[in-house]
Amino acid sequence: MRSEKIKKKKSRWLRVTGIIFLLLVIGIGVYAYSVYNSLQNAVETMHHPIDRKSDKRTEEVSLQNKQPFSVLLLGVDQRKGDKGRSDTMIVLSVNPKLNSVKMLSIPRDTRTEIVGKGTVDKINHAYAFGNEEMAMNTVENFLDIPIDYFLKVNMEGFKDIVDAVGGITVDNDLDFSQGGYHFPKGKVTLDGKKALAFTRMRHEDPRGDFGRQLRQREIIQGVLREGASLSSVTKYQSIFAALGNNVRTNLTFDQMMDIQKNYRSAAGKVDQMTVKGSGTKINGIYYYIVPDDEKQRIQSELKTQLETK
């Protein structure tokens, strides 16, 4: 009799435990679906297809087959009534077989041919003249490598992305003030408005545009760190909303999923590259001149990174 009671008690607890576990699984499944669905909706808003084919590729890159690819990141200071210029131009070349990413910042004042315009000008003017297509074509010609995708971030709205992840912490190597804020050396915690001021400072930095590029990288890496942390899981709706409002890309949702699945390990090794040159004035306008041998060095390194062998 007692044995039967014990069996019934155990059976009841097993049933209760089973129900709780099932409810947890269902809850997690619904939550995961909600995250997935929100991400899909955000990517649909971000998606901006362009009618362009790279002259440097005979066929389109295959992300499913884990082929190396490149992305042009455009940070555009876009304000009301003004399309803006691409003040930030970063090329990412990703190779899953080498498990590495090459990250090249191109100085915005770099003097080069603007492909499609028929002029020689500052490289960041390409976006103002012909949107993403002209920017991609110009960078592709300058680096002599295929540019497969673009990702454009509205820098004015970038503060929304920083706020959405709950703020970020960066390692600041220069004591300066900008936009009514003071940024001491060392670890600095930034909200969206401070992050925007942090990236915009250029004139007080003896390194000029290079110093600004370093701060932009710090901001990007800070957002990635916070966005990937467990504490950001509950903030996914505001994060996706901020991305949808301020980011445009020709990558589709399925392509992003392929990158997440097939190229994840490459993100562990990011090598930063710089363009060496010198500033000069031509007809009263400041340009950054990149010597031919320096250009060839950069091109060679990036071509090796994008090799499929």
CSV table of C-alpha atoms in Angstrom, one decimal:
chain,number,residue,atom,x,y,z
A,1,MET,CA,0.0,0.0,0.0
A,2,ARG,CA,2.7,2.4,1.0
A,3,SER,CA,4.7,1.3,-2.0
A,4,GLU,CA,1.8,2.3,-4.3
A,5,LYS,CA,1.5,5.7,-2.6
A,6,ILE,CA,5.2,6.3,-3.2
A,7,LYS,CA,4.9,5.3,-6.8
A,8,LYS,CA,1.9,7.6,-7.3
A,9,LYS,CA,3.8,10.5,-5.6
A,10,LYS,CA,6.8,9.9,-7.8
A,11,SER,CA,4.5,9.7,-10.8
A,12,ARG,CA,2.8,13.0,-9.9
A,13,TRP,CA,6.1,14.8,-9.5
A,14,LEU,CA,7.4,13.4,-12.7
A,15,ARG,CA,4.3,14.6,-14.5
A,16,VAL,CA,4.6,18.1,-12.9
A,17,THR,CA,8.3,18.2,-13.8
A,18,GLY,CA,7.5,17.1,-17.3
A,19,ILE,CA,4.8,19.8,-17.7
A,20,ILE,CA,7.1,22.5,-16.4
A,21,PHE,CA,9.9,21.4,-18.7
A,22,LEU,CA,7.5,21.3,-21.7
A,23,LEU,CA,6.3,24.8,-20.8
A,24,LEU,CA,9.9,26.1,-20.6
A,25,VAL,CA,10.7,24.5,-24.0
A,26,ILE,CA,7.6,26.0,-25.5
A,27,GLY,CA,8.3,29.4,-23.9
A,28,ILE,CA,11.9,29.4,-25.1
A,29,GLY,CA,10.7,28.3,-28.6
A,30,VAL,CA,8.2,31.1,-28.7
A,31,TYR,CA,10.8,33.6,-27.5
A,32,ALA,CA,13.3,32.3,-30.1
A,33,TYR,CA,10.7,32.6,-32.8
A,34,SER,CA,9.9,36.1,-31.7
A,35,VAL,CA,13.6,37.1,-31.9
A,36,TYR,CA,13.9,35.4,-35.3
A,37,ASN,CA,10.8,37.1,-36.6
A,38,SER,CA,11.9,40.5,-35.3
A,39,LEU,CA,15.3,40.1,-36.9
A,40,GLN,CA,13.7,39.0,-40.2
A,41,ASN,CA,11.4,42.1,-40.2
A,42,ALA,CA,14.4,44.4,-39.4
A,43,VAL,CA,16.5,42.9,-42.2
A,44,GLU,CA,13.6,43.4,-44.7
A,45,THR,CA,13.5,47.1,-43.7
A,46,MET,CA,17.3,47.3,-44.0
A,47,HIS,CA,17.5,45.5,-47.4
A,48,HIS,CA,18.3,47.8,-50.2
A,49,PRO,CA,18.9,45.9,-53.5
A,50,ILE,CA,21.1,47.5,-56.1
A,51,ASP,CA,21.4,46.7,-59.8
A,52,ARG,CA,25.2,46.2,-60.0
A,53,LYS,CA,27.7,43.5,-60.9
A,54,SER,CA,31.3,43.6,-59.9
A,55,ASP,CA,33.8,43.8,-62.9
A,56,LYS,CA,36.2,41.8,-60.8
A,57,ARG,CA,34.1,38.7,-60.6
A,58,THR,CA,33.1,36.3,-63.4
A,59,GLU,CA,30.3,34.9,-61.3
A,60,GLU,CA,28.5,35.9,-58.0
A,61,VAL,CA,30.2,34.9,-54.8
A,62,SER,CA,28.6,31.9,-53.1
A,63,LEU,CA,28.2,32.3,-49.3
A,64,GLN,CA,26.8,28.8,-49.1
A,65,ASN,CA,30.0,27.4,-50.5
A,66,LYS,CA,32.0,29.5,-48.0
A,67,GLN,CA,33.8,31.6,-50.6
A,68,PRO,CA,35.7,34.7,-49.4
A,69,PHE,CA,33.8,37.9,-49.8
A,70,SER,CA,34.1,41.7,-49.2
A,71,VAL,CA,31.9,44.3,-47.7
A,72,LEU,CA,32.1,48.1,-48.0
A,73,LEU,CA,31.0,49.8,-44.8
A,74,LEU,CA,29.8,53.4,-45.4
A,75,GLY,CA,29.3,55.7,-42.4
A,76,VAL,CA,27.2,58.5,-43.9
A,77,ASP,CA,26.7,61.8,-42.0
A,78,GLN,CA,23.2,62.1,-43.3
A,79,ARG,CA,21.1,65.0,-42.0
A,80,LYS,CA,17.7,66.3,-42.8
A,81,GLY,CA,17.5,67.6,-46.4
A,82,ASP,CA,21.1,66.5,-47.1
A,83,LYS,CA,22.2,63.1,-48.5
A,84,GLY,CA,25.6,63.6,-47.0
A,85,ARG,CA,29.0,62.1,-47.8
A,86,SER,CA,30.5,58.9,-46.7
A,87,ASP,CA,32.8,60.2,-44.0
A,88,THR,CA,33.7,56.6,-43.0
A,89,MET,CA,34.8,54.0,-45.6
A,90,ILE,CA,35.9,50.6,-44.3
A,91,VAL,CA,36.5,47.5,-46.4
A,92,LEU,CA,36.1,44.1,-44.7
A,93,SER,CA,37.5,41.1,-46.6
A,94,VAL,CA,36.4,37.8,-45.0
A,95,ASN,CA,38.1,34.4,-45.6
A,96,PRO,CA,36.6,31.4,-43.7
A,97,LYS,CA,39.5,29.1,-44.7
A,98,LEU,CA,42.1,31.4,-43.2
A,99,ASN,CA,39.7,32.2,-40.4
A,100,SER,CA,40.4,35.9,-40.7
A,101,VAL,CA,39.0,39.3,-41.5
A,102,LYS,CA,41.1,42.1,-43.0
A,103,MET,CA,39.7,45.5,-42.0
A,104,LEU,CA,40.9,48.4,-44.1
A,105,SER,CA,40.0,52.1,-43.3
A,106,ILE,CA,40.3,54.3,-46.4
A,107,PRO,CA,41.0,58.0,-45.5
A,108,ARG,CA,38.1,60.0,-46.7
A,109,ASP,CA,40.3,62.6,-48.5
A,110,THR,CA,42.1,60.0,-50.6
A,111,ARG,CA,42.5,61.3,-54.1
A,112,THR,CA,41.4,58.8,-56.8
A,113,GLU,CA,39.3,58.4,-59.9
A,114,ILE,CA,35.6,58.6,-59.3
A,115,VAL,CA,34.3,55.7,-61.5
A,116,GLY,CA,31.1,56.7,-63.4
A,117,LYS,CA,31.8,60.4,-62.9
A,118,GLY,CA,34.9,60.8,-65.0
A,119,THR,CA,36.7,62.9,-62.5
A,120,VAL,CA,39.5,62.7,-60.0
A,121,ASP,CA,38.3,63.7,-56.5
A,122,LYS,CA,38.2,62.8,-52.9
A,123,ILE,CA,37.0,59.2,-52.5
A,124,ASN,CA,34.2,60.0,-50.1
A,125,HIS,CA,32.6,62.2,-52.8
A,126,ALA,CA,31.7,59.1,-54.8
A,127,TYR,CA,28.7,58.4,-52.5
A,128,ALA,CA,27.5,62.0,-52.9
A,129,PHE,CA,27.8,61.8,-56.7
A,130,GLY,CA,26.2,58.3,-57.2
A,131,ASN,CA,25.1,56.6,-54.0
A,132,GLU,CA,26.2,53.2,-53.0
A,133,GLU,CA,26.9,51.9,-56.6
A,134,MET,CA,29.4,54.7,-57.4
A,135,ALA,CA,31.0,54.3,-54.0
A,136,MET,CA,31.4,50.5,-54.5
A,137,ASN,CA,32.7,51.0,-58.1
A,138,THR,CA,35.2,53.6,-57.0
A,139,VAL,CA,36.6,51.6,-54.1
A,140,GLU,CA,36.7,48.5,-56.2
A,141,ASN,CA,38.8,50.4,-58.8
A,142,PHE,CA,41.0,51.9,-56.2
A,143,LEU,CA,41.8,48.6,-54.5
A,144,ASP,CA,41.6,46.4,-57.6
A,145,ILE,CA,39.5,43.8,-55.7
A,146,PRO,CA,35.8,42.8,-56.0
A,147,ILE,CA,33.4,44.7,-53.6
A,148,ASP,CA,30.5,42.3,-53.2
A,149,TYR,CA,28.3,43.9,-50.6
A,150,PHE,CA,27.7,47.3,-48.9
A,151,LEU,CA,26.4,48.2,-45.5
A,152,LYS,CA,25.5,51.9,-45.0
A,153,VAL,CA,25.1,53.3,-41.5
A,154,ASN,CA,23.5,56.7,-40.9
A,155,MET,CA,26.0,58.2,-38.4
A,156,GLU,CA,23.4,60.7,-37.1
A,157,GLY,CA,21.2,57.8,-36.1
A,158,PHE,CA,24.1,55.7,-34.9
A,159,LYS,CA,23.4,57.0,-31.4
A,160,ASP,CA,20.1,55.1,-31.4
A,161,ILE,CA,22.0,51.9,-32.0
A,162,VAL,CA,24.4,52.6,-29.1
A,163,ASP,CA,21.5,53.5,-26.8
A,164,ALA,CA,19.7,50.3,-27.9
A,165,VAL,CA,22.5,48.1,-26.6
A,166,GLY,CA,22.6,50.0,-23.4
A,167,GLY,CA,25.7,52.1,-24.0
A,168,ILE,CA,29.2,51.0,-24.7
A,169,THR,CA,32.7,51.2,-23.1
A,170,VAL,CA,35.7,52.2,-25.3
A,171,ASP,CA,39.4,52.5,-24.7
A,172,ASN,CA,40.3,56.1,-25.4
A,173,ASP,CA,44.0,56.9,-26.1
A,174,LEU,CA,43.7,60.7,-26.4
A,175,ASP,CA,42.4,63.3,-23.9
A,176,PHE,CA,40.0,65.7,-25.7
A,177,SER,CA,36.7,67.6,-25.6
A,178,GLN,CA,34.1,67.5,-28.4
A,179,GLY,CA,30.4,68.5,-28.6
A,180,GLY,CA,30.3,69.7,-25.0
A,181,TYR,CA,31.7,66.5,-23.6
A,182,HIS,CA,35.1,65.7,-22.2
A,183,PHE,CA,36.8,62.4,-23.0
A,184,PRO,CA,39.7,61.5,-20.7
A,185,LYS,CA,42.3,58.8,-21.5
A,186,GLY,CA,41.4,55.2,-20.6
A,187,LYS,CA,38.1,53.4,-20.3
A,188,VAL,CA,35.2,55.6,-21.2
A,189,THR,CA,31.5,54.7,-21.0
A,190,LEU,CA,29.4,56.3,-23.8
A,191,ASP,CA,25.7,56.7,-24.5
A,192,GLY,CA,24.5,57.5,-28.0
A,193,LYS,CA,25.1,61.2,-28.0
A,194,LYS,CA,28.6,60.9,-26.5
A,195,ALA,CA,29.5,58.1,-29.0
A,196,LEU,CA,28.6,60.4,-31.9
A,197,ALA,CA,30.7,63.2,-30.5
A,198,PHE,CA,33.5,60.8,-29.8
A,199,THR,CA,33.6,59.6,-33.5
A,200,ARG,CA,33.3,63.1,-35.0
A,201,MET,CA,36.4,64.7,-33.4
A,202,ARG,CA,39.2,65.1,-35.9
A,203,HIS,CA,40.9,68.6,-35.7
A,204,GLU,CA,42.3,68.2,-32.1
A,205,ASP,CA,43.9,64.9,-33.0
A,206,PRO,CA,47.5,65.2,-34.3
A,207,ARG,CA,46.8,62.0,-36.3
A,208,GLY,CA,44.0,63.7,-38.2
A,209,ASP,CA,41.7,61.3,-40.0
A,210,PHE,CA,43.6,58.2,-38.8
A,211,GLY,CA,42.8,59.1,-35.1
A,212,ARG,CA,39.2,59.4,-36.1
A,213,GLN,CA,39.2,56.0,-37.8
A,214,LEU,CA,40.6,54.4,-34.6
A,215,ARG,CA,37.8,55.9,-32.6
A,216,GLN,CA,35.2,54.7,-35.2
A,217,ARG,CA,36.6,51.2,-34.9
A,218,GLU,CA,36.4,51.4,-31.1
A,219,ILE,CA,32.7,52.4,-31.4
A,220,ILE,CA,31.9,49.6,-33.9
A,221,GLN,CA,33.7,47.0,-31.7
A,222,GLY,CA,32.0,48.3,-28.6
A,223,VAL,CA,28.6,47.9,-30.2
A,224,LEU,CA,29.4,44.4,-31.4
A,225,ARG,CA,30.6,43.4,-27.9
A,226,GLU,CA,27.4,44.7,-26.2
A,227,GLY,CA,25.1,43.4,-28.9
A,228,ALA,CA,26.6,39.9,-28.5
A,229,SER,CA,26.4,39.9,-24.7
A,230,LEU,CA,23.7,38.0,-22.8
A,231,SER,CA,22.4,41.2,-21.2
A,232,SER,CA,21.3,42.4,-24.7
A,233,VAL,CA,19.0,39.4,-25.3
A,234,THR,CA,16.1,41.2,-23.6
A,235,LYS,CA,16.8,44.4,-25.6
A,236,TYR,CA,16.5,42.7,-29.0
A,237,GLN,CA,13.4,44.6,-30.1
A,238,SER,CA,14.9,48.0,-29.6
A,239,ILE,CA,18.2,46.9,-31.1
A,240,PHE,CA,16.5,45.6,-34.3
A,241,ALA,CA,14.3,48.7,-34.5
A,242,ALA,CA,17.5,50.9,-34.3
A,243,LEU,CA,19.2,48.8,-37.0
A,244,GLY,CA,16.1,48.9,-39.2
A,245,ASN,CA,15.9,52.7,-39.0
A,246,ASN,CA,19.6,53.5,-39.6
A,247,VAL,CA,21.2,50.7,-41.6
A,248,ARG,CA,20.9,49.8,-45.3
A,249,THR,CA,22.5,46.9,-47.1
A,250,ASN,CA,22.2,44.8,-50.2
A,251,LEU,CA,22.6,41.6,-48.1
A,252,THR,CA,19.4,39.6,-47.9
A,253,PHE,CA,18.2,37.8,-44.7
A,254,ASP,CA,19.2,34.4,-46.1
A,255,GLN,CA,22.7,35.7,-47.0
A,256,MET,CA,23.1,37.1,-43.4
A,257,MET,CA,22.1,33.6,-42.1
A,258,ASP,CA,24.7,32.0,-44.4
A,259,ILE,CA,27.4,34.4,-43.1
A,260,GLN,CA,26.4,33.7,-39.5
A,261,LYS,CA,26.5,29.9,-40.1
A,262,ASN,CA,29.6,29.6,-42.4
A,263,TYR,CA,31.9,32.5,-41.4
A,264,ARG,CA,31.5,32.8,-37.6
A,265,SER,CA,35.0,31.5,-36.8
A,266,ALA,CA,36.6,34.2,-39.1
A,267,ALA,CA,35.4,37.0,-36.8
A,268,GLY,CA,37.8,35.8,-34.1
A,269,LYS,CA,40.8,37.2,-36.0
A,270,VAL,CA,40.5,40.8,-37.3
A,271,ASP,CA,43.6,42.3,-38.8
A,272,GLN,CA,43.5,46.1,-39.1
A,273,MET,CA,45.1,47.6,-42.2
A,274,THR,CA,46.0,51.3,-42.8
A,275,VAL,CA,46.7,53.3,-45.9
A,276,LYS,CA,50.0,55.2,-45.8
A,277,GLY,CA,50.4,58.4,-47.7
A,278,SER,CA,50.7,62.2,-47.3
A,279,GLY,CA,48.5,65.2,-47.4
A,280,THR,CA,48.9,68.0,-49.9
A,281,LYS,CA,46.9,70.8,-51.4
A,282,ILE,CA,46.0,70.9,-55.1
A,283,ASN,CA,44.3,74.1,-56.4
A,284,GLY,CA,43.7,75.0,-52.8
A,285,ILE,CA,41.9,71.8,-51.9
A,286,TYR,CA,43.3,69.3,-49.4
A,287,TYR,CA,43.9,65.7,-50.6
A,288,TYR,CA,45.4,62.5,-49.2
A,289,ILE,CA,47.9,61.1,-51.8
A,290,VAL,CA,48.6,57.4,-51.8
A,291,PRO,CA,51.8,56.4,-53.6
A,292,ASP,CA,51.6,53.7,-56.3
A,293,ASP,CA,53.8,51.3,-54.4
A,294,GLU,CA,51.7,51.6,-51.3
A,295,LYS,CA,48.6,51.1,-53.3
A,296,GLN,CA,50.1,47.9,-54.8
A,297,ARG,CA,51.0,46.6,-51.3
A,298,ILE,CA,47.4,47.0,-50.1
A,299,GLN,CA,46.0,45.5,-53.3
A,300,SER,CA,48.3,42.5,-53.0
A,301,GLU,CA,47.4,41.8,-49.4
A,302,LEU,CA,43.7,42.0,-50.1
A,303,LYS,CA,43.8,39.9,-53.2
A,304,THR,CA,45.6,37.2,-51.2
A,305,GLN,CA,42.9,37.4,-48.5
A,306,LEU,CA,40.1,36.9,-51.2
A,307,GLU,CA,41.8,33.9,-52.9
A,308,THR,CA,39.6,30.8,-52.9
A,309,LYS,CA,42.5,28.3,-52.8
